[in-house]
Short mmCIF file of C-alpha atoms in Angstrom, two decimals:
data_model
loop_
_atom_site.label_atom_id
_atom_site.label_comp_id
_atom_site.label_asym_id
_atom_site.label_seq_id
_atom_site.Cartn_x
_atom_site.Cartn_y
_atom_site.Cartn_z
CA MET A 1 51.84 115.89 70.21
CA LEU A 2 52.62 113.43 73.02
CA LEU A 3 49.10 112.02 72.79
CA SER A 4 49.52 111.58 69.08
CA LEU A 5 52.78 109.69 69.62
CA LEU A 6 51.16 107.41 72.19
CA GLU A 7 48.23 106.71 69.84
CA TYR A 8 50.73 105.89 67.09
CA LEU A 9 52.64 103.43 69.29
CA THR A 10 49.56 101.74 70.76
CA PRO A 11 49.40 98.97 68.10
CA TYR A 12 53.04 98.12 68.89
CA ARG A 13 52.74 98.02 72.67
CA ASP A 14 53.29 94.24 72.79
CA ILE A 15 56.57 94.30 70.90
CA ILE A 16 58.12 97.50 72.33
CA PRO A 17 59.51 95.81 75.51
CA LYS A 18 61.03 93.02 73.45
CA ALA A 19 62.57 95.54 71.07
CA LEU A 20 64.05 97.46 73.98
CA VAL A 21 65.59 94.26 75.37
CA VAL A 22 67.09 93.43 71.98
CA LEU A 23 68.46 96.97 71.69
CA ILE A 24 70.06 96.89 75.16
CA VAL A 25 71.59 93.46 74.57
CA SER A 26 72.92 94.54 71.19
CA LEU A 27 74.49 97.66 72.65
CA GLY A 28 76.02 95.62 75.45
CA ALA A 29 77.42 93.11 72.99
CA LEU A 30 78.87 95.92 70.86
CA ILE A 31 80.53 97.54 73.89
CA PHE A 32 81.88 94.14 74.99
CA LYS A 33 83.26 93.41 71.52
CA GLN A 34 84.93 96.79 71.27
CA SER A 35 86.50 96.43 74.73
CA TYR A 36 87.57 92.86 74.01
CA ASP A 37 89.12 93.83 70.67
CA LYS A 38 90.98 96.66 72.37
CA HIS A 39 92.21 94.30 75.07
CA LYS A 40 93.21 91.67 72.52
CA ALA A 41 95.17 94.21 70.53
CA SER A 42 97.06 95.49 73.56
CA ARG A 43 100.50 94.24 74.51
CA GLN A 44 99.45 93.22 77.99
CA PRO A 45 99.37 89.45 78.61
CA PRO A 46 96.05 87.63 78.15
CA GLY A 47 93.88 86.41 80.97
CA PRO A 48 90.29 85.85 82.08
CA TRP A 49 87.82 88.34 80.67
CA LEU A 50 84.68 87.98 82.78
CA THR A 51 85.06 86.87 86.40
CA LEU A 52 83.17 87.27 89.66
CA PRO A 53 83.97 90.50 91.52
CA PHE A 54 86.72 90.05 94.13
CA ILE A 55 86.47 86.23 93.88
CA GLY A 56 87.87 86.08 90.36
CA GLU A 57 89.20 82.58 89.66
CA THR A 58 89.66 81.68 93.33
CA LEU A 59 86.99 78.96 93.35
CA SER A 60 88.52 77.27 90.31
CA PHE A 61 91.96 77.55 91.88
CA PHE A 62 90.98 75.70 95.05
CA ALA A 63 88.98 73.10 93.11
CA THR A 64 92.18 71.53 91.76
CA HIS A 65 95.89 71.29 92.51
CA PRO A 66 97.78 74.59 91.93
CA THR A 67 100.08 73.05 89.31
CA SER A 68 97.12 71.70 87.32
CA PHE A 69 95.34 75.05 87.56
CA PHE A 70 98.34 76.96 86.23
CA PHE A 71 99.11 74.37 83.55
CA GLN A 72 95.58 74.61 82.16
CA ARG A 73 95.91 78.42 81.99
CA PHE A 74 99.31 78.01 80.34
CA CYS A 75 97.72 75.83 77.66
CA GLU A 76 94.99 78.41 77.09
CA TYR A 77 97.00 81.64 77.20
CA GLY A 78 100.68 80.79 76.77
CA PRO A 79 103.72 81.22 79.04
CA VAL A 80 102.73 84.70 80.33
CA PHE A 81 99.19 85.35 81.51
CA ARG A 82 97.07 87.34 83.91
CA ILE A 83 95.15 85.80 86.80
CA GLU A 84 92.56 87.10 89.24
CA LEU A 85 92.85 85.41 92.63
CA PHE A 86 92.01 86.46 96.19
CA GLY A 87 90.86 89.89 95.00
CA ILE A 88 94.24 90.66 93.36
CA LYS A 89 93.62 91.84 89.81
CA ASN A 90 96.98 93.14 88.71
CA CYS A 91 98.86 89.82 88.92
CA TYR A 92 100.68 87.92 86.17
CA VAL A 93 102.15 84.43 86.04
CA VAL A 94 105.41 84.09 84.11
CA ALA A 95 106.56 80.65 82.96
CA ASP A 96 109.08 81.95 80.45
CA PRO A 97 112.61 81.32 81.84
CA ALA A 98 114.10 84.09 79.69
CA ALA A 99 111.63 86.64 81.08
CA LEU A 100 112.27 85.36 84.60
CA LYS A 101 115.99 86.01 84.24
CA VAL A 102 115.24 89.64 83.40
CA LEU A 103 112.85 89.90 86.32
CA LEU A 104 115.19 88.36 88.88
CA ARG A 105 118.07 90.62 87.81
CA ASP A 106 115.94 93.75 88.05
CA GLU A 107 116.71 95.67 91.23
CA ASN A 108 113.56 97.72 90.64
CA SER A 109 111.38 94.62 91.03
CA PRO A 110 111.57 93.77 94.74
CA VAL A 111 109.99 90.88 96.58
CA ASP A 112 106.45 91.87 97.56
CA ILE A 113 103.82 89.49 98.95
CA PRO A 114 100.23 90.50 98.06
CA SER A 115 98.88 89.35 101.41
CA GLY A 116 97.61 91.80 103.99
CA GLY A 117 98.15 89.31 106.82
CA PHE A 118 101.74 88.62 105.77
CA LYS A 119 102.60 92.32 105.74
CA LEU A 120 100.96 92.92 109.13
CA LEU A 121 103.01 90.15 110.70
CA MET A 122 106.37 90.39 108.90
CA ARG A 123 106.48 94.21 108.68
CA ASP A 124 110.05 95.26 107.85
CA LEU A 125 111.20 93.51 104.64
CA GLY A 126 114.03 95.92 103.89
CA HIS A 127 116.57 93.11 103.70
CA LEU A 128 114.56 91.70 100.76
CA GLN A 129 113.42 94.92 99.11
CA SER A 130 116.34 97.36 99.37
CA PRO A 131 119.02 96.48 96.78
CA GLN A 132 121.92 97.65 98.97
CA GLN A 133 120.61 96.02 102.12
CA HIS A 134 119.68 92.82 100.32
CA SER A 135 123.13 92.50 98.79
CA LEU A 136 124.86 92.71 102.15
CA TRP A 137 122.26 90.46 103.78
CA ARG A 138 122.85 87.72 101.21
CA ARG A 139 126.59 88.00 101.72
CA MET A 140 126.29 87.49 105.46
CA GLN A 141 123.66 84.76 105.12
CA THR A 142 125.92 82.91 102.69
CA ASN A 143 128.54 82.72 105.42
CA ALA A 144 126.01 81.54 107.99
CA LEU A 145 124.56 78.87 105.68
CA GLY A 146 127.68 77.81 103.79
CA GLY A 147 129.24 74.37 103.66
CA ASP A 148 131.31 74.75 106.83
CA ALA A 149 128.30 76.05 108.78
CA ILE A 150 126.11 73.15 107.61
CA LYS A 151 128.77 70.65 108.69
CA LYS A 152 128.71 72.20 112.15
CA MET A 153 124.90 72.03 112.27
CA LEU A 154 124.61 68.46 111.00
CA PRO A 155 125.27 66.62 114.33
CA ALA A 156 122.53 68.61 116.09
CA VAL A 157 120.17 68.18 113.12
CA THR A 158 120.80 64.43 113.12
CA GLU A 159 120.28 64.14 116.88
CA ILE A 160 116.90 65.90 116.73
CA ILE A 161 115.71 63.86 113.74
CA GLU A 162 116.84 60.50 115.12
CA SER A 163 115.13 61.27 118.43
CA ARG A 164 111.89 62.04 116.60
CA VAL A 165 112.17 58.86 114.49
CA ARG A 166 112.57 56.81 117.68
CA GLU A 167 109.37 58.37 119.05
CA TRP A 168 107.47 57.51 115.87
CA ALA A 169 108.83 53.97 115.88
CA ALA A 170 107.79 53.47 119.50
CA THR A 171 104.17 54.49 118.81
CA GLY A 172 103.95 52.78 115.41
CA HIS A 173 102.39 55.79 113.70
CA PHE A 174 102.38 59.57 113.44
CA ASP A 175 100.16 62.27 111.94
CA LEU A 176 102.11 63.62 109.03
CA ASN A 177 101.26 67.33 109.06
CA GLN A 178 101.62 67.82 112.81
CA ALA A 179 104.84 65.78 112.89
CA CYS A 180 106.44 67.75 110.04
CA CYS A 181 105.45 71.14 111.49
CA SER A 182 106.75 70.17 114.93
CA LEU A 183 110.02 68.73 113.62
CA SER A 184 110.71 71.72 111.37
CA MET A 185 110.14 74.10 114.28
CA ASP A 186 112.57 72.11 116.46
CA LEU A 187 115.21 72.28 113.73
CA ALA A 188 114.63 76.01 113.17
CA ILE A 189 114.73 77.18 116.78
CA ASP A 190 117.11 74.63 118.31
CA VAL A 191 119.68 74.66 115.51
CA VAL A 192 119.31 76.98 112.52
CA VAL A 193 118.33 80.38 113.91
CA GLY A 194 120.98 80.21 116.61
CA MET A 195 119.15 82.02 119.39
CA PRO A 196 120.45 81.34 122.93
CA LEU A 197 117.21 80.78 124.87
CA LYS A 198 118.54 79.69 128.26
CA ASN A 199 115.97 81.55 130.37
CA LEU A 200 112.83 81.00 128.29
CA ASP A 201 110.22 78.28 128.11
CA VAL A 202 111.33 76.93 124.72
CA PRO A 203 108.22 74.74 124.10
CA TRP A 204 106.11 77.87 124.68
CA ILE A 205 108.29 79.82 122.23
CA LYS A 206 107.74 77.11 119.61
CA ARG A 207 103.96 77.09 120.15
CA CYS A 208 103.83 80.88 119.80
CA ALA A 209 106.01 80.71 116.70
CA ARG A 210 103.64 78.15 115.14
CA THR A 211 100.62 80.34 115.92
CA PHE A 212 102.45 83.31 114.40
CA MET A 213 103.25 81.35 111.23
CA ASP A 214 99.66 80.12 110.89
CA GLY A 215 98.64 83.73 110.37
CA LEU A 216 101.09 84.55 107.58
CA TYR A 217 98.75 83.36 104.83
CA ALA A 218 95.46 83.58 106.72
CA PRO A 219 92.56 85.70 105.40
CA PRO A 220 93.34 89.37 106.18
CA PHE A 221 90.49 89.78 108.65
CA ASN A 222 91.74 91.00 112.00
CA LEU A 223 88.63 89.94 113.92
CA PRO A 224 88.42 88.59 117.49
CA GLY A 225 89.23 84.89 117.48
CA SER A 226 90.49 84.90 113.88
CA THR A 227 93.72 83.19 112.87
CA LEU A 228 95.27 86.57 112.07
CA ARG A 229 94.31 88.06 115.43
CA LYS A 230 95.80 85.06 117.25
CA ALA A 231 98.96 85.38 115.17
CA MET A 232 99.29 89.07 116.02
CA HIS A 233 98.91 88.33 119.74
CA ALA A 234 101.56 85.60 119.40
CA ARG A 235 103.85 88.05 117.61
CA THR A 236 103.54 90.55 120.45
CA ALA A 237 104.26 87.92 123.10
CA LEU A 238 107.19 86.49 121.12
CA GLY A 239 108.66 89.91 120.50
CA LYS A 240 108.61 90.85 124.17
CA ALA A 241 110.10 87.53 125.31
CA LEU A 242 112.81 87.37 122.61
CA TRP A 243 113.90 90.97 123.13
CA GLN A 244 114.27 90.50 126.89
CA GLU A 245 116.25 87.32 126.34
CA LEU A 246 118.45 88.43 123.45
CA ARG A 247 119.05 92.11 124.22
CA GLY A 248 122.37 91.45 125.96
CA THR A 249 123.57 89.02 123.29
CA ILE A 250 122.62 91.47 120.53
CA GLY A 251 124.60 94.20 122.29
CA GLU A 252 127.68 91.98 122.46
CA LEU A 253 127.39 91.03 118.79
CA GLU A 254 126.83 94.67 117.83
CA ALA A 255 130.06 95.63 119.60
CA LYS A 256 131.91 92.73 117.95
CA VAL A 257 130.69 93.63 114.49
CA THR A 258 131.42 97.32 115.02
CA LEU A 259 134.97 96.55 116.10
CA SER A 260 135.40 94.48 112.94
CA GLY A 261 134.69 97.58 110.87
CA SER A 262 130.96 97.91 110.18
CA LYS A 263 129.31 101.33 110.27
CA PRO A 264 126.34 101.24 112.66
CA ALA A 265 122.92 102.67 111.92
CA GLY A 266 123.85 104.50 108.73
CA ARG A 267 120.91 103.94 106.46
CA SER A 268 122.37 106.05 103.68
CA SER A 269 125.97 106.32 104.83
CA LEU A 270 127.26 103.41 102.77
CA GLY A 271 128.47 104.08 99.29
CA SER A 272 129.30 101.34 96.78
CA THR A 273 132.91 101.17 97.98
CA ASP A 274 131.80 100.81 101.60
CA LEU A 275 129.43 98.02 100.61
CA ASP A 276 132.16 96.21 98.72
CA ASN A 277 134.30 96.40 101.86
CA GLU A 278 131.42 95.12 103.98
CA ARG A 279 131.00 92.13 101.67
CA THR A 280 134.58 91.05 102.16
CA LYS A 281 134.67 91.40 105.94
CA ALA A 282 132.43 88.47 106.84
CA PRO A 283 134.38 85.71 108.59
CA PRO A 284 134.51 82.33 106.83
CA CYS A 285 131.81 80.90 109.11
CA MET A 286 129.50 82.92 111.34
CA GLY A 287 126.37 82.06 113.28
CA MET A 288 122.95 83.05 111.98
CA LEU A 289 122.36 85.58 114.74
CA GLU A 290 125.71 87.27 114.13
CA ALA A 291 125.02 87.30 110.39
CA GLN A 292 121.71 89.08 110.98
CA VAL A 293 123.36 91.69 113.18
CA ALA A 294 126.17 92.27 110.67
CA ALA A 295 123.71 92.64 107.80
CA ALA A 296 121.33 95.03 109.57
CA LEU A 297 123.75 97.20 111.55
CA PRO A 298 124.97 99.43 108.69
CA PHE A 299 121.37 100.38 107.84
CA LYS A 300 119.39 100.75 111.04
CA PRO A 301 119.71 100.86 114.83
CA LEU A 302 119.24 97.44 116.41
CA GLY A 303 116.30 98.27 118.65
CA GLN A 304 113.52 95.96 119.73
CA ASP A 305 111.44 96.28 116.55
CA THR A 306 114.38 95.56 114.26
CA VAL A 307 115.62 92.57 116.25
CA VAL A 308 112.14 91.04 116.56
CA ASP A 309 111.50 91.45 112.83
CA LEU A 310 114.81 89.74 112.01
CA MET A 311 114.25 86.84 114.41
CA LEU A 312 110.67 86.16 113.29
CA HIS A 313 111.69 86.28 109.65
CA ASN A 314 114.47 83.78 110.35
CA ILE A 315 112.15 81.42 112.21
CA ALA A 316 109.57 81.50 109.42
CA ALA A 317 112.19 81.09 106.69
CA ALA A 318 113.84 78.15 108.48
CA ALA A 319 110.64 76.31 109.44
CA ASP A 320 108.09 77.00 106.70
CA THR A 321 109.67 75.48 103.59
CA THR A 322 111.25 72.68 105.61
CA ALA A 323 107.87 71.62 107.02
CA VAL A 324 106.33 71.48 103.53
CA GLY A 325 109.36 69.65 102.14
CA LEU A 326 109.22 67.03 104.91
CA PHE A 327 105.49 66.57 104.29
CA HIS A 328 105.84 66.09 100.53
CA VAL A 329 108.87 63.79 100.69
CA LEU A 330 107.43 61.48 103.35
CA ALA A 331 103.99 61.39 101.70
CA LEU A 332 105.32 60.54 98.23
CA LEU A 333 107.82 57.92 99.43
CA ALA A 334 105.12 56.36 101.61
CA SER A 335 103.35 55.46 98.36
CA LEU A 336 106.51 54.08 96.73
CA PRO A 337 107.62 50.92 98.60
CA GLU A 338 109.96 49.95 95.77
CA GLN A 339 111.87 53.21 96.28
CA GLN A 340 112.06 52.56 100.03
CA ALA A 341 113.66 49.19 99.24
CA LEU A 342 116.25 50.83 96.98
CA LEU A 343 116.98 53.44 99.63
CA LEU A 344 117.49 50.70 102.24
CA ASP A 345 120.00 48.95 99.99
CA GLU A 346 121.90 52.20 99.63
CA GLN A 347 121.87 52.79 103.40
CA ARG A 348 123.33 49.33 104.02
CA LYS A 349 126.26 50.24 101.77
CA VAL A 350 126.68 53.59 103.52
CA ILE A 351 126.70 51.93 106.96
CA ALA A 352 129.26 49.38 105.78
CA ALA A 353 131.53 52.18 104.56
CA HIS A 354 130.96 54.89 107.19
CA GLY A 355 129.40 53.23 110.22
CA ASP A 356 126.04 54.01 111.82
CA SER A 357 126.57 57.75 112.23
CA ILE A 358 125.12 60.08 109.61
CA THR A 359 128.07 62.35 108.97
CA PRO A 360 128.71 64.81 106.13
CA ALA A 361 130.87 62.15 104.46
CA ALA A 362 128.05 59.62 104.77
CA VAL A 363 125.46 62.04 103.35
CA ALA A 364 127.74 62.65 100.38
CA CYS A 365 127.57 58.91 99.58
CA MET A 366 123.77 58.76 99.22
CA PRO A 367 123.21 59.59 95.52
CA HIS A 368 119.92 57.70 95.19
CA LEU A 369 118.52 59.38 98.29
CA GLU A 370 119.57 62.79 96.99
CA ALA A 371 117.93 61.98 93.64
CA CYS A 372 114.72 60.89 95.39
CA VAL A 373 114.56 64.15 97.36
CA LYS A 374 115.11 66.17 94.17
CA GLU A 375 112.41 64.19 92.38
CA CYS A 376 109.97 64.80 95.24
CA MET A 377 110.75 68.52 95.06
CA ARG A 378 110.20 68.44 91.30
CA ILE A 379 106.80 66.77 91.49
CA LEU A 380 105.59 68.55 94.65
CA PRO A 381 107.71 71.67 95.22
CA ALA A 382 108.17 72.72 98.84
CA SER A 383 107.15 76.30 98.01
CA GLN A 384 104.52 78.03 95.93
CA GLY A 385 107.13 80.27 94.37
CA SER A 386 107.66 83.97 94.86
CA PHE A 387 106.07 87.30 94.04
CA ARG A 388 107.80 90.37 92.64
CA ARG A 389 106.39 93.86 92.21
CA VAL A 390 107.46 95.10 88.78
CA GLY A 391 109.10 98.51 89.03
CA SER A 392 109.10 99.24 85.30
CA PRO A 393 107.41 97.60 82.27
CA LEU A 394 108.75 94.05 81.95
CA PRO A 395 109.17 92.56 78.44
CA ALA A 396 107.91 88.97 78.46
CA GLY A 397 107.93 87.38 75.03
CA ARG A 398 105.58 89.38 72.80
CA TYR A 399 103.88 90.95 75.81
CA VAL A 400 104.79 93.60 78.36
CA VAL A 401 103.86 93.27 82.02
CA PRO A 402 102.85 96.75 83.21
CA ALA A 403 104.75 98.59 85.94
CA GLY A 404 103.30 98.15 89.40
CA ALA A 405 101.96 94.66 88.67
CA PHE A 406 102.70 91.57 90.70
CA VAL A 407 104.59 88.76 88.96
CA TRP A 408 104.27 85.24 90.30
CA PHE A 409 106.65 82.53 89.19
CA HIS A 410 105.30 79.15 90.23
CA PRO A 411 107.73 76.20 90.52
CA GLY A 412 105.09 73.59 89.72
CA LEU A 413 104.20 75.25 86.41
CA LEU A 414 107.87 75.70 85.48
CA HIS A 415 108.49 72.01 86.22
CA ALA A 416 105.38 70.98 84.27
CA THR A 417 106.52 72.85 81.17
CA ASP A 418 110.17 71.78 81.42
CA PRO A 419 111.16 71.18 77.77
CA ALA A 420 113.45 68.33 78.88
CA LEU A 421 110.41 66.38 80.14
CA TRP A 422 107.22 67.79 78.61
CA ASP A 423 106.17 66.50 75.20
CA GLY A 424 104.06 69.58 74.45
CA ASP A 425 100.71 67.82 74.84
CA THR A 426 98.13 70.43 75.93
CA SER A 427 95.15 68.05 75.86
CA VAL A 428 95.83 66.63 79.33
CA PRO A 429 95.00 68.38 82.63
CA CYS A 430 98.51 67.69 83.91
CA PRO A 431 101.62 66.35 82.11
CA PRO A 432 102.47 62.71 82.94
CA HIS A 433 105.83 63.63 84.49
CA MET A 434 103.95 65.73 87.09
CA ASP A 435 100.79 63.64 87.52
CA TRP A 436 101.31 62.27 91.03
CA GLN A 437 97.54 62.00 91.51
CA HIS A 438 96.95 59.37 88.82
CA GLY A 439 100.36 57.96 87.91
CA LEU A 440 102.91 58.51 90.66
CA THR A 441 104.96 55.40 89.84
CA ALA A 442 105.32 56.50 86.21
CA ALA A 443 106.03 60.13 87.12
CA PHE A 444 108.56 59.43 89.86
CA LYS A 445 111.91 58.68 88.24
CA PRO A 446 114.85 59.65 90.48
CA GLU A 447 117.25 58.33 87.86
CA ARG A 448 116.59 61.60 86.01
CA TRP A 449 118.98 63.23 88.46
CA LEU A 450 121.73 60.62 88.34
CA GLY A 451 124.65 60.41 85.97
CA GLY A 452 125.36 64.14 85.86
CA ALA A 453 121.91 65.13 84.63
CA THR A 454 121.75 68.76 83.50
CA GLY A 455 119.09 71.04 82.13
CA LEU A 456 116.20 69.87 84.33
CA HIS A 457 114.12 72.65 85.81
CA ALA A 458 114.50 72.96 89.59
CA TYR A 459 112.70 76.07 90.79
CA THR A 460 111.55 74.95 94.24
CA PHE A 461 114.08 77.25 95.92
CA GLY A 462 114.03 80.01 93.31
CA ALA A 463 116.57 80.64 90.59
CA GLY A 464 119.71 82.52 89.74
CA LEU A 465 121.31 85.00 92.12
CA HIS A 466 118.17 85.05 94.26
CA ARG A 467 118.00 81.32 94.88
CA CYS A 468 117.15 80.50 98.51
CA LEU A 469 120.33 80.43 100.57
CA GLY A 470 118.97 77.66 102.79
CA GLN A 471 118.53 75.20 99.93
CA LYS A 472 121.57 73.06 100.81
CA LEU A 473 120.61 72.94 104.48
CA ALA A 474 117.01 72.00 103.63
CA PHE A 475 118.19 69.16 101.37
CA ASN A 476 120.49 67.91 104.13
CA GLU A 477 117.62 67.91 106.63
CA LEU A 478 115.43 65.95 104.22
CA GLN A 479 118.18 63.45 103.47
CA VAL A 480 118.95 62.87 107.15
CA LEU A 481 115.27 62.30 107.92
CA VAL A 482 114.70 59.78 105.12
CA ALA A 483 117.97 57.97 105.87
CA SER A 484 117.12 57.74 109.58
CA LEU A 485 113.60 56.52 108.88
CA VAL A 486 114.38 53.98 106.16
CA ARG A 487 117.06 52.36 108.34
CA VAL A 488 114.57 51.36 111.03
CA CYS A 489 111.18 50.99 109.37
CA ARG A 490 108.86 50.96 106.39
CA TRP A 491 106.09 53.55 106.31
CA LYS A 492 102.84 53.87 104.42
CA LEU A 493 99.75 56.09 104.45
CA GLN A 494 96.77 54.79 106.38
CA HIS A 495 94.57 56.55 103.82
CA PRO A 496 96.49 56.23 100.52
CA ASP A 497 94.36 58.81 98.68
CA PHE A 498 94.43 61.55 101.32
CA LEU A 499 96.76 63.77 99.26
CA ARG A 500 94.14 64.11 96.54
CA SER A 501 91.71 65.75 98.96
CA CYS A 502 94.36 67.73 100.81
CA GLN A 503 94.38 71.51 100.44
CA MET A 504 97.85 72.24 99.06
CA PHE A 505 97.89 76.05 98.97
CA PRO A 506 99.67 77.89 100.45
CA VAL A 507 100.83 74.95 102.59
CA PRO A 508 99.41 71.42 102.96
CA ARG A 509 96.34 71.26 105.19
CA PRO A 510 94.96 67.70 105.29
CA ALA A 511 91.60 66.88 106.83
CA SER A 512 91.95 65.84 110.45
CA GLY A 513 92.87 62.19 110.91
CA LEU A 514 93.44 61.43 107.21
CA ASP A 515 97.20 62.01 107.16
CA ARG A 516 98.21 59.22 109.55
CA VAL A 517 101.40 57.38 108.62
CA VAL A 518 101.70 53.75 109.76
CA ILE A 519 105.15 52.39 110.64
CA THR A 520 106.36 48.80 110.38
CA LEU A 521 109.68 48.17 112.14
CA ARG A 522 112.34 46.22 110.31
CA SER A 523 113.41 42.93 111.82
CA SER A 524 117.05 44.07 112.11
#
């Protein structure tokens, strides 16, 4: 029978392989169509259908600026969509402000960074992920970063910045990325974090802290010589040195906080009434270190691991966003000499009214400078946003983000689709009000923020109740730097187009030697 079948098929032996190929392709197409139709009919947000394993859309992401990448996906999919980056499949971008409000209010959707290196280095994120602990932590941090605290910090901030400006003026140039990273670390460790480091080699501490921070967003490969391995070694060395130096101070603060009424090391001993009492006990102005102790003490013993985690988180939080903000503000204003001239005119009026010192009263009389900083943060946000892990299905427009997924809200995309500025044109790769690469002069309009402007999207430092508590301090640091610089010099980029080739995610990383800023001293 088999021989008979073979004899029957012999005349068709030339077309059988082709027929098999057609059959396989047809079956594959049918399966694909059925799966696609099922996906299209589901309530989950849309996203890429066929991508490279693990790589996903990563190559496309790094081929353009993050805001342009997200805006193009927004135009294709709508305000809620799925992305596949860095091997993370279950991740959704939300650019719907109404859905974001629900997400940010949801205590079951904690902060969660989908980076293996970040989790290895930062470790305990209870103050961001536990609703009770986070509530008390924000209360204490609000005291440490409130208006009175910032006024106390401002003289030291100004002294550090003016000293650095004098150094730049003396050399006639500086490399932007290195200068901003170094200055932000000085501000973080010497002023903001509030660690008494009398017996330590502070320059060494700052170098270790920079190495540690370089590993936060590095590839998660803990191999000899890798950025992550170096960061982990730096973390170990920093932890040992900081614990030996701060152990006595922590003990004194622990006793002080305990005497004021906190319950030590009671992870589950605080009920809602106890927490309400804790929230009202913070003094009107406390140092950052004391605030950390007061926030952690009711939940865990303040041993070496806890203290090191708190200090390293504070250093990273104080230095990271500030460094990026300094970089973006100085780079954009370097390309806008007409804005530098307007800022100089404003500084002359401030000096005439308040003298040479940059005081809180003087900073309050710099509306154009404040508007310029806000406009820089709108066009090039100082952060790439935040991730949340959705605890339960999240309604987002006509879609539902599934439980367990990551949600990423990106400030650049939210600014690009701001209904107050965007005309709805989806045919361009980037809206004109965000297109710093091809039309910075037309995009940069600080007057948007003057005259009591309201309704503009400003998501650089988050939104709502979870907005970054250091926002006011960061703006003050940026304002003091620009005011100090514009008073003594003009600055421009040696390579005007370097930003276009600069890697901007997760933080700016320009090619070596291309980010030099040239200074021209003013005649008086």
